Short mmCIF file of C-alpha atoms in Angstrom, two decimals:
data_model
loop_
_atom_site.label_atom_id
_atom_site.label_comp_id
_atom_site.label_asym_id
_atom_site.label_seq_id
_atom_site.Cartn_x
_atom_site.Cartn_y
_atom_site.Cartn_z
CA UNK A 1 -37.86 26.19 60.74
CA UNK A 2 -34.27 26.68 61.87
CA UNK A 3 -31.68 23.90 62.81
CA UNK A 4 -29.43 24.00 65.67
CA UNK A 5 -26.60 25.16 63.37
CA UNK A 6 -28.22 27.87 62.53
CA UNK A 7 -28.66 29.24 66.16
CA UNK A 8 -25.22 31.21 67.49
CA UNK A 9 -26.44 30.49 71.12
CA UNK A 10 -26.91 26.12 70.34
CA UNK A 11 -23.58 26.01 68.33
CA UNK A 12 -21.37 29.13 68.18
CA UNK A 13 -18.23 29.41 69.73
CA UNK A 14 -18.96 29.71 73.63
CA UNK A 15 -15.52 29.53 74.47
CA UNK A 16 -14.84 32.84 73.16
CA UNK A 17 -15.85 35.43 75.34
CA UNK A 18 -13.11 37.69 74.68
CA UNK A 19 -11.13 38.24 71.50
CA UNK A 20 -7.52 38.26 71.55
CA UNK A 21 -7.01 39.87 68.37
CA UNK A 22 -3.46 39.28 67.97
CA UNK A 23 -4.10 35.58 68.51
CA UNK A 24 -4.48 33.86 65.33
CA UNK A 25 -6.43 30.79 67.16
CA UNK A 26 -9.34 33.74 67.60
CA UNK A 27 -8.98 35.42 64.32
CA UNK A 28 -9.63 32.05 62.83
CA UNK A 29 -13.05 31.44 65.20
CA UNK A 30 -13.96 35.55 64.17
CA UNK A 31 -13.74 35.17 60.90
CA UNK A 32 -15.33 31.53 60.27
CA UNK A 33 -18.40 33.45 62.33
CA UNK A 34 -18.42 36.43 60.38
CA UNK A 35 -19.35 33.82 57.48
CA UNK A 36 -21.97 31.69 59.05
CA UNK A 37 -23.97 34.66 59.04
CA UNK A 38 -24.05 35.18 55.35
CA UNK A 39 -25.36 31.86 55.47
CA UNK A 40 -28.15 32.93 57.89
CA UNK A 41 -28.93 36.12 56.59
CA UNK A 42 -29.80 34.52 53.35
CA UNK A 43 -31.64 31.76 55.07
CA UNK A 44 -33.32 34.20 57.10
CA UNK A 45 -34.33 35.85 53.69
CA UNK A 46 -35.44 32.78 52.32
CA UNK A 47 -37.59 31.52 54.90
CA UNK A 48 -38.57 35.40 55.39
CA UNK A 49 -37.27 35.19 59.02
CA UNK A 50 -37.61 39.12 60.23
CA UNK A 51 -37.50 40.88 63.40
CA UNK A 52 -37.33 38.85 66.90
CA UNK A 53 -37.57 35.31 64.56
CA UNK A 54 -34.22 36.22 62.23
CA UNK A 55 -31.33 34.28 63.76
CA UNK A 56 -28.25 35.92 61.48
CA UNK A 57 -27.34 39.14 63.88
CA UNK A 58 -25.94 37.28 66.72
CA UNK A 59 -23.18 35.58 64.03
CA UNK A 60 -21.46 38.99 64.11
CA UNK A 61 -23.05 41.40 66.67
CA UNK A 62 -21.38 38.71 69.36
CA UNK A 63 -18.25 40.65 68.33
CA UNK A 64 -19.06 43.71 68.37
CA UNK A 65 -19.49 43.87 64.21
CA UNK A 66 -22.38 45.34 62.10
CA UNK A 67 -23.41 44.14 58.68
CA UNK A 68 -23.02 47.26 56.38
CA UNK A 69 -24.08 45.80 53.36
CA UNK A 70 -25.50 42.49 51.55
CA UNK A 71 -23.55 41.75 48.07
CA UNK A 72 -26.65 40.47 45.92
CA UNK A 73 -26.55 38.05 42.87
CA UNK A 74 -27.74 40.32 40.01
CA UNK A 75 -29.22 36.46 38.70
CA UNK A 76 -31.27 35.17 41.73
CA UNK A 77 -30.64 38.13 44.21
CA UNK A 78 -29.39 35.71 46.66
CA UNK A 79 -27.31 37.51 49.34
CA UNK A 80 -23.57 35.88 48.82
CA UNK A 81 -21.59 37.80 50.76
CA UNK A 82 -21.43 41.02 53.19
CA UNK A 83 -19.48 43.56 54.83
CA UNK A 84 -18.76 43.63 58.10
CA UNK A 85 -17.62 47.01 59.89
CA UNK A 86 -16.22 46.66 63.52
CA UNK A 87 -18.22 48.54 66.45
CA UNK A 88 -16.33 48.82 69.38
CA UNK A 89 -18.17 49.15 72.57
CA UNK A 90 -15.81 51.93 73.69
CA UNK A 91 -15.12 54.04 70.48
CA UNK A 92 -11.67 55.59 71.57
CA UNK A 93 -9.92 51.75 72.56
CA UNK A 94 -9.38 49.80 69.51
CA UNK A 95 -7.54 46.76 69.78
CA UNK A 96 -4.20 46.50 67.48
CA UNK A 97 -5.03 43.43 65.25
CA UNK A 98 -8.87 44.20 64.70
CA UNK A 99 -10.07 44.57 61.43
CA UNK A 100 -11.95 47.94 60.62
CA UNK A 101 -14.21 45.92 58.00
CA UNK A 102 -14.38 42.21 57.36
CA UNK A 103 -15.42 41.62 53.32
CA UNK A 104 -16.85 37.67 53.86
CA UNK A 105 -18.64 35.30 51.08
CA UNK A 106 -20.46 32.29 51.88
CA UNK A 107 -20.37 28.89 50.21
CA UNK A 108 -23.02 26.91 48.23
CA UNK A 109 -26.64 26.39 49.79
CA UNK A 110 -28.08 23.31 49.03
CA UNK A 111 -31.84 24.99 49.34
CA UNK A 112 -34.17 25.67 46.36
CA UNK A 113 -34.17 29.59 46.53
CA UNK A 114 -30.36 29.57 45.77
CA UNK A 115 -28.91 26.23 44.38
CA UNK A 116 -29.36 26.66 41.03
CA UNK A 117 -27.23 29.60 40.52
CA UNK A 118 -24.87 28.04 43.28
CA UNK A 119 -24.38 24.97 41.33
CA UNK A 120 -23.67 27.21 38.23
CA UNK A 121 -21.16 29.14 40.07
CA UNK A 122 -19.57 25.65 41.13
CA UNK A 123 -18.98 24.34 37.72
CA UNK A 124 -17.35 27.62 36.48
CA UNK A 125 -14.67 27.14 39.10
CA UNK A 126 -14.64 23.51 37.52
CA UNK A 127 -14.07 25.14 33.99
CA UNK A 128 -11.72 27.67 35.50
CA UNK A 129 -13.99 31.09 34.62
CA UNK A 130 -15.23 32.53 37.90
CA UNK A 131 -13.66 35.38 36.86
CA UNK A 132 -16.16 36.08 33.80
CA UNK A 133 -19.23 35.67 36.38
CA UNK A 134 -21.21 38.65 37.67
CA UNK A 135 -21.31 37.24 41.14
CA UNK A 136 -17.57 37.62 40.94
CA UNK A 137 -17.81 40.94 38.93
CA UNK A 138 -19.50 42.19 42.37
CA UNK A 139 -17.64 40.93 44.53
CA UNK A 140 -14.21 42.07 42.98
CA UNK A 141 -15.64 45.80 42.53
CA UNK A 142 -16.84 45.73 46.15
CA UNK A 143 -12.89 44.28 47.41
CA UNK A 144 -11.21 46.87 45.00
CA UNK A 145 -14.00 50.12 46.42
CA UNK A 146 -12.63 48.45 50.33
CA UNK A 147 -9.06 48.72 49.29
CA UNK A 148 -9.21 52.57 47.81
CA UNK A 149 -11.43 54.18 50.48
CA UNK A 150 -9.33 51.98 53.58
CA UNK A 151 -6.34 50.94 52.40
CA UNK A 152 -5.49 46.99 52.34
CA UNK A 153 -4.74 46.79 55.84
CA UNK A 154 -7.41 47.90 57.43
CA UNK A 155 -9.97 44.75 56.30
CA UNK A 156 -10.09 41.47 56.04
CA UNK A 157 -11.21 38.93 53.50
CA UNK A 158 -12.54 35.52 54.03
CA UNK A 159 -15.38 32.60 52.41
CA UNK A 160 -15.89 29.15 53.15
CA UNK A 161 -16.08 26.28 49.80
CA UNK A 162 -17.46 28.82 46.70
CA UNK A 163 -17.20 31.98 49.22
CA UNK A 164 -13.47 31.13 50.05
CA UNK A 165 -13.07 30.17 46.39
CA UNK A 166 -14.37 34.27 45.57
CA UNK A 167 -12.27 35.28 48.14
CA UNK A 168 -9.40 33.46 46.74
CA UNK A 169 -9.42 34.99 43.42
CA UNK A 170 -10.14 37.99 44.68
CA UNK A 171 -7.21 38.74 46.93
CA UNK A 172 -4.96 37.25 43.82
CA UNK A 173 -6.37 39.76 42.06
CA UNK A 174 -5.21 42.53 44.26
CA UNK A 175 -1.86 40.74 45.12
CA UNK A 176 -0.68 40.70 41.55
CA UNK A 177 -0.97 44.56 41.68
CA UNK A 178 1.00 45.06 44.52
CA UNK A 179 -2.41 44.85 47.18
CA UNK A 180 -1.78 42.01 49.48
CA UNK A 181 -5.16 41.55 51.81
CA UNK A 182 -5.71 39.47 55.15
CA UNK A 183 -7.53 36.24 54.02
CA UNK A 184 -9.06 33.57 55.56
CA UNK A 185 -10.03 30.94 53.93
CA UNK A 186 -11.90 27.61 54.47
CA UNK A 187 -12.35 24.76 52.28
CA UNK A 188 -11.24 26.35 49.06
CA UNK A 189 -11.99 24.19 46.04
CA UNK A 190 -8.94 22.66 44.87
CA UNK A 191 -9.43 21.16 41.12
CA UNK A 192 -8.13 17.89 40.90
CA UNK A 193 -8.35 14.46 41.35
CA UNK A 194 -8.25 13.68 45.14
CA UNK A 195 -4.77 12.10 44.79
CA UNK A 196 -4.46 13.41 48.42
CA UNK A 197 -6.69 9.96 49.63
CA UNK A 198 -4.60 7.77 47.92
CA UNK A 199 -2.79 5.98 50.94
CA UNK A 200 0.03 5.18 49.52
CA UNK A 201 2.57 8.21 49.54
CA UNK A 202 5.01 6.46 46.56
CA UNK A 203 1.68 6.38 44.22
CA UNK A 204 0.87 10.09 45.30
CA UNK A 205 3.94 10.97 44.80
CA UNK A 206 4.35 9.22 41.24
CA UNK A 207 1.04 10.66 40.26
CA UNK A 208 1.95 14.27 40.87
CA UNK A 209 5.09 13.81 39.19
CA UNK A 210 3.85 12.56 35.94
CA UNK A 211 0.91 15.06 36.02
CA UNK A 212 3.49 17.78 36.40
CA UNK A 213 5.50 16.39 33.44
CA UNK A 214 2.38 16.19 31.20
CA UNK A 215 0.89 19.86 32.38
CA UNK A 216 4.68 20.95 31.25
CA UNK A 217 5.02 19.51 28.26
CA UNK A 218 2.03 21.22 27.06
CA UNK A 219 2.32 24.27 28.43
CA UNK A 220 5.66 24.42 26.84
CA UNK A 221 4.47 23.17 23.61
CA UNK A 222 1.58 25.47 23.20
CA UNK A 223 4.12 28.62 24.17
CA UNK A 224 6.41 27.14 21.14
CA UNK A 225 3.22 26.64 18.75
CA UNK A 226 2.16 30.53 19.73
CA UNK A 227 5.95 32.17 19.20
CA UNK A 228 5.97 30.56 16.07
CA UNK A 229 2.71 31.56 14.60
CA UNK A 230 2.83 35.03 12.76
CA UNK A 231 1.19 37.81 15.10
CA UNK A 232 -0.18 41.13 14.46
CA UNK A 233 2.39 43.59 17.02
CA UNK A 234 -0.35 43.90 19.55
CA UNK A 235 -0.64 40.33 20.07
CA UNK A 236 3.24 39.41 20.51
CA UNK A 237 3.87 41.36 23.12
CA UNK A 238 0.90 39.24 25.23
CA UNK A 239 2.93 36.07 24.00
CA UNK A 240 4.21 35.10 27.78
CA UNK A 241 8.06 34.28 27.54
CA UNK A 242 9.67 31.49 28.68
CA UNK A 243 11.43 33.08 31.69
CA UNK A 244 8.35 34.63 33.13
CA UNK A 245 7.32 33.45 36.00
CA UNK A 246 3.82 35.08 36.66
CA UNK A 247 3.53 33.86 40.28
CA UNK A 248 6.31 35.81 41.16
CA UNK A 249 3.98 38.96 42.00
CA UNK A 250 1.65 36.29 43.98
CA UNK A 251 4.93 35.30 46.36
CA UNK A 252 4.81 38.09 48.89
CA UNK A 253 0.77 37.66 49.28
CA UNK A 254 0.58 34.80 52.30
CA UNK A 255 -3.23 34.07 52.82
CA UNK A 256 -4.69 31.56 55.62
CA UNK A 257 -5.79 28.45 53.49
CA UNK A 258 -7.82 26.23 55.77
CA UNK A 259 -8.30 22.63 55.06
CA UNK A 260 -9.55 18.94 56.45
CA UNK A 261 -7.82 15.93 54.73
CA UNK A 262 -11.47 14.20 55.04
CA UNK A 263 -12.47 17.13 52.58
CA UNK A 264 -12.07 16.19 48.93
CA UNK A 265 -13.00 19.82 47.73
CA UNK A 266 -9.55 20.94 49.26
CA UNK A 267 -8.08 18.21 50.76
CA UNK A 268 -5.47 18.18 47.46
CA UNK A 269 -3.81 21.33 49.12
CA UNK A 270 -2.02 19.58 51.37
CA UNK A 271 -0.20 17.39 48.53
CA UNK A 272 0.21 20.71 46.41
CA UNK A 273 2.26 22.51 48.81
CA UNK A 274 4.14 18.82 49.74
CA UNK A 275 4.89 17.79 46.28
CA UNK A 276 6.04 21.30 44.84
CA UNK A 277 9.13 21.10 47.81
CA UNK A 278 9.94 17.23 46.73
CA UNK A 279 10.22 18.43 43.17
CA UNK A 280 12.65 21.53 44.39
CA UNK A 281 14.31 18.55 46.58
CA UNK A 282 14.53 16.05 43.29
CA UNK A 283 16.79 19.18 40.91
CA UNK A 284 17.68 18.19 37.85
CA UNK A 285 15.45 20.95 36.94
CA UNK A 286 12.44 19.14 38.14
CA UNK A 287 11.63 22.96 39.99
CA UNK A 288 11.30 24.73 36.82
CA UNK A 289 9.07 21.77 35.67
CA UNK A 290 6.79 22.04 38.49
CA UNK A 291 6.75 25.97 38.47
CA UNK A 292 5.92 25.78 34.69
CA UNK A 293 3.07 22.94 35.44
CA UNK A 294 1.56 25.11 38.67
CA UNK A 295 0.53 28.24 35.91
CA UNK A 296 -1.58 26.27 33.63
CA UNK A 297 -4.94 24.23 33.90
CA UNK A 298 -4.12 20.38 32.65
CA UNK A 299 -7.83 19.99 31.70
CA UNK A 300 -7.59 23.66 29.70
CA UNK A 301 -4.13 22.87 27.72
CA UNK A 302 -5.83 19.00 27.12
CA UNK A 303 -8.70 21.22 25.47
CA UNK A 304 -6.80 23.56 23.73
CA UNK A 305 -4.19 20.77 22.05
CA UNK A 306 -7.64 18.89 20.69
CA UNK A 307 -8.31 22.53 19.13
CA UNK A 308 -11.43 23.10 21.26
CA UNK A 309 -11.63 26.49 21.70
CA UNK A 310 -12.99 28.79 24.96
CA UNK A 311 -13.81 25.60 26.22
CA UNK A 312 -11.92 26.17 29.56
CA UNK A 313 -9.05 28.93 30.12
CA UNK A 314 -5.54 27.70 30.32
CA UNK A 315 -3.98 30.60 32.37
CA UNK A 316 -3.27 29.13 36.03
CA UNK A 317 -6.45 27.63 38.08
CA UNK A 318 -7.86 29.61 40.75
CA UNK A 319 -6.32 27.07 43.54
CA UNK A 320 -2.67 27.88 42.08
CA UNK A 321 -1.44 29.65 44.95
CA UNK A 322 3.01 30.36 45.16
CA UNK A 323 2.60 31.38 48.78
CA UNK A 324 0.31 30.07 51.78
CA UNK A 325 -0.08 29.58 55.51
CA UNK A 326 -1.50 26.28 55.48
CA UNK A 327 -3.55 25.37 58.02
CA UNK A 328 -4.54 21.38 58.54
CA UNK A 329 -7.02 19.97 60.94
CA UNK A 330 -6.02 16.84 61.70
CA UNK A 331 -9.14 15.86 63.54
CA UNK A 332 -11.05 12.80 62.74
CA UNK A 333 -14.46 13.60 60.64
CA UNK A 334 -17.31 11.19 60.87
CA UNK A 335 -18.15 12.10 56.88
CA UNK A 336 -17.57 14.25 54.19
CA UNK A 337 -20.32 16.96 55.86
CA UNK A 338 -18.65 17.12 58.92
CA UNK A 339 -14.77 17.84 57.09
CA UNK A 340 -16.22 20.62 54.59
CA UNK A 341 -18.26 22.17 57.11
CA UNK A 342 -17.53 25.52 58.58
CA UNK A 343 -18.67 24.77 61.93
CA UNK A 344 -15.18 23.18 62.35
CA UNK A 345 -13.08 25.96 62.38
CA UNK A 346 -14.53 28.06 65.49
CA UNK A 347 -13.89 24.44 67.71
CA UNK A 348 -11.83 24.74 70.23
CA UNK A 349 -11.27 21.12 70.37
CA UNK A 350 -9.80 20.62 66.96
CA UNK A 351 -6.30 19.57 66.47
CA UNK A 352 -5.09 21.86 63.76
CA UNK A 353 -1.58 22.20 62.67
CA UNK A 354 -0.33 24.76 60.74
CA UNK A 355 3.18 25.42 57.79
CA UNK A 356 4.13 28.38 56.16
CA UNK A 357 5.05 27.60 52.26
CA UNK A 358 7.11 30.38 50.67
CA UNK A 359 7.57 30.54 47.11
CA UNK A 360 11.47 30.76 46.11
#
């Protein structure tokens, strides 16, 4: 039996009955679509919704989109993502600003037929290893087949919670090679404590500043411990140097994070972005300390100083991002369901506010 959520006609964006494409406001409402109906295409698979009684088609069809393909978990051949191409209703008038194909991901299902693997998926972002799932193996082979047949500008990508968490990782991947994608994404995952609902901004602050300190100071210790261990050739030359600064290919790559300060999950954005300009602000090198901490995983270089091994990777988390457009909405949630949701971000009463970040 469907909800009303699940019904474009009950809940999707009325408002929009024609797309500006060049206005981001639109893009944002497009795109946050485009991924409800991963959600209902794999609801409509679970509760073997076909024909006249599927509900997914109107999510993207409303736009003049088609659904190309379903990306399938090779574990519990959920459908996780899809790829959208645009079908204009007059072939030879394309808008400027329109997206030939839109490559979206959804988030976690809390429903029996998919949760499990979900949940699984969940904790590797946790544990920092997305990037050794298959999910993600598919995924990142279907972005990377996009990218070579297209060309990087002519799609987009975008996910909401674990989906904008796949998309994340995925566009990094292609930015540190020189590929920088349009992304949208909602509700990322941000790992870490939710200093962001502390209240008061001299203990944020404070926190962030020791936790940068600590990150540091083992990240520089461990570099130390590794330059001073003997290594066969093959294995200095992955040593990373002190000078490096690995985000430095990330900087030019500016995707659209999305976030609700009622949202745990990603709330901690907002302070990320905040507290790396203080410590630029503070000098006394206190930059180089916070550029050092933002590469490494705190819980991963805890792990590897108590010599436990492969328990977590200490290369930079997923949510390190050098460069972002972030986008806050500042309206009041009623709970935690209503600030994660995607539902939020094709509003049109929403008070969002938006600040580019650039990485220096």
């Amino acid at each position: 039996m469907a909800n009303d959520r699940e019904e474009f006609n009950l809940c999707g964006p009325s408002h929009l009955t024609t797309v500006d494409w060049g206005n981001e406001d639109h893009q944002r409402c497009v795109a946050a679509c485009l991924v409800q109906g991963i959600y209902i295409v794999e609801r409509d698979r679970q509760l073997k919704r076909e024909g006249a009684e599927a509900l997914a088609s109107p999510w993207w069809e409303s736009f003049n989109f088609k659904l190309i393909r379903h990306l399938k978990d090779d574990a519990d051949f959920s459908i996780f993502g899809g790829i959208y191409e645009y079908k204009p209703q007059q072939p030879d008038s394309v808008d400027a600003g329109v997206p030939r194909y839109v490559i979206a991901f959804r988030g976690t299902l809390t429903k029996a037929d998919s949760i499990t693997r979900d949940i699984e998926l969940d904790i590797h972002i946790i544990r920092n290893g997305l990037h050794r799932t298959s999910r993600f193996e598919i995924a990142m082979q279907a972005v990377k087949s996009m990218a070579e047949s297209v060309g990087a500008s002519s799609f987009w990508l975008t996910g909401h919670s674990l989906g904008a968490a796949m998309a994340l990782l995925a566009g990094k991947t292609m930015a540190k090679s020189g590929v920088y994608i349009k992304s949208l994404l909602f509700n990322p995952p941000f790992v870490s404590p939710p200093i962001e609902r502390i209240a008061n901004e001299k203990v944020r602050h404070g926190i962030r500043f020791a936790g940068s300190l600590i990150t540091a100071g083992l990240a520089l210790s461990r570099t130390i411990k590794q330059a001073q261990q003997p290594q066969p050739q093959q294995q200095q030359l992955q040593i990373r140097n002190l000078s490096e600064d690995p985000l430095e290919a990330l900087s030019s790559w500016l995707p659209n994070i999305h976030v609700n300060p009622g949202d745990h999950l990603c709330s901690e954005y907002i302070g990320f972005f905040e507290h790396r300009g203080k410590m630029e602000q503070i000098g006394y090198g206190a930059g180089i300390v916070e550029r050092m901490a933002m590469q490494h995983s705190l819980g991963g270089l805890l792990m590897d100083a108590m010599g436990v091994s492969n328990a977590v990777e200490v290369e930079e988390p997923v949510h390190v991002i050098p460069s972002a457009n972030l986008i806050v909405n500042q309206t009041n949630s009623e709970d935690y369901k209503e600030a994660h949701g995607i539902h939020q971000w094709w509003r049109d009463d929403q008070d969002l506010a938006s600040h580019i970040y650039m990485y220096k």
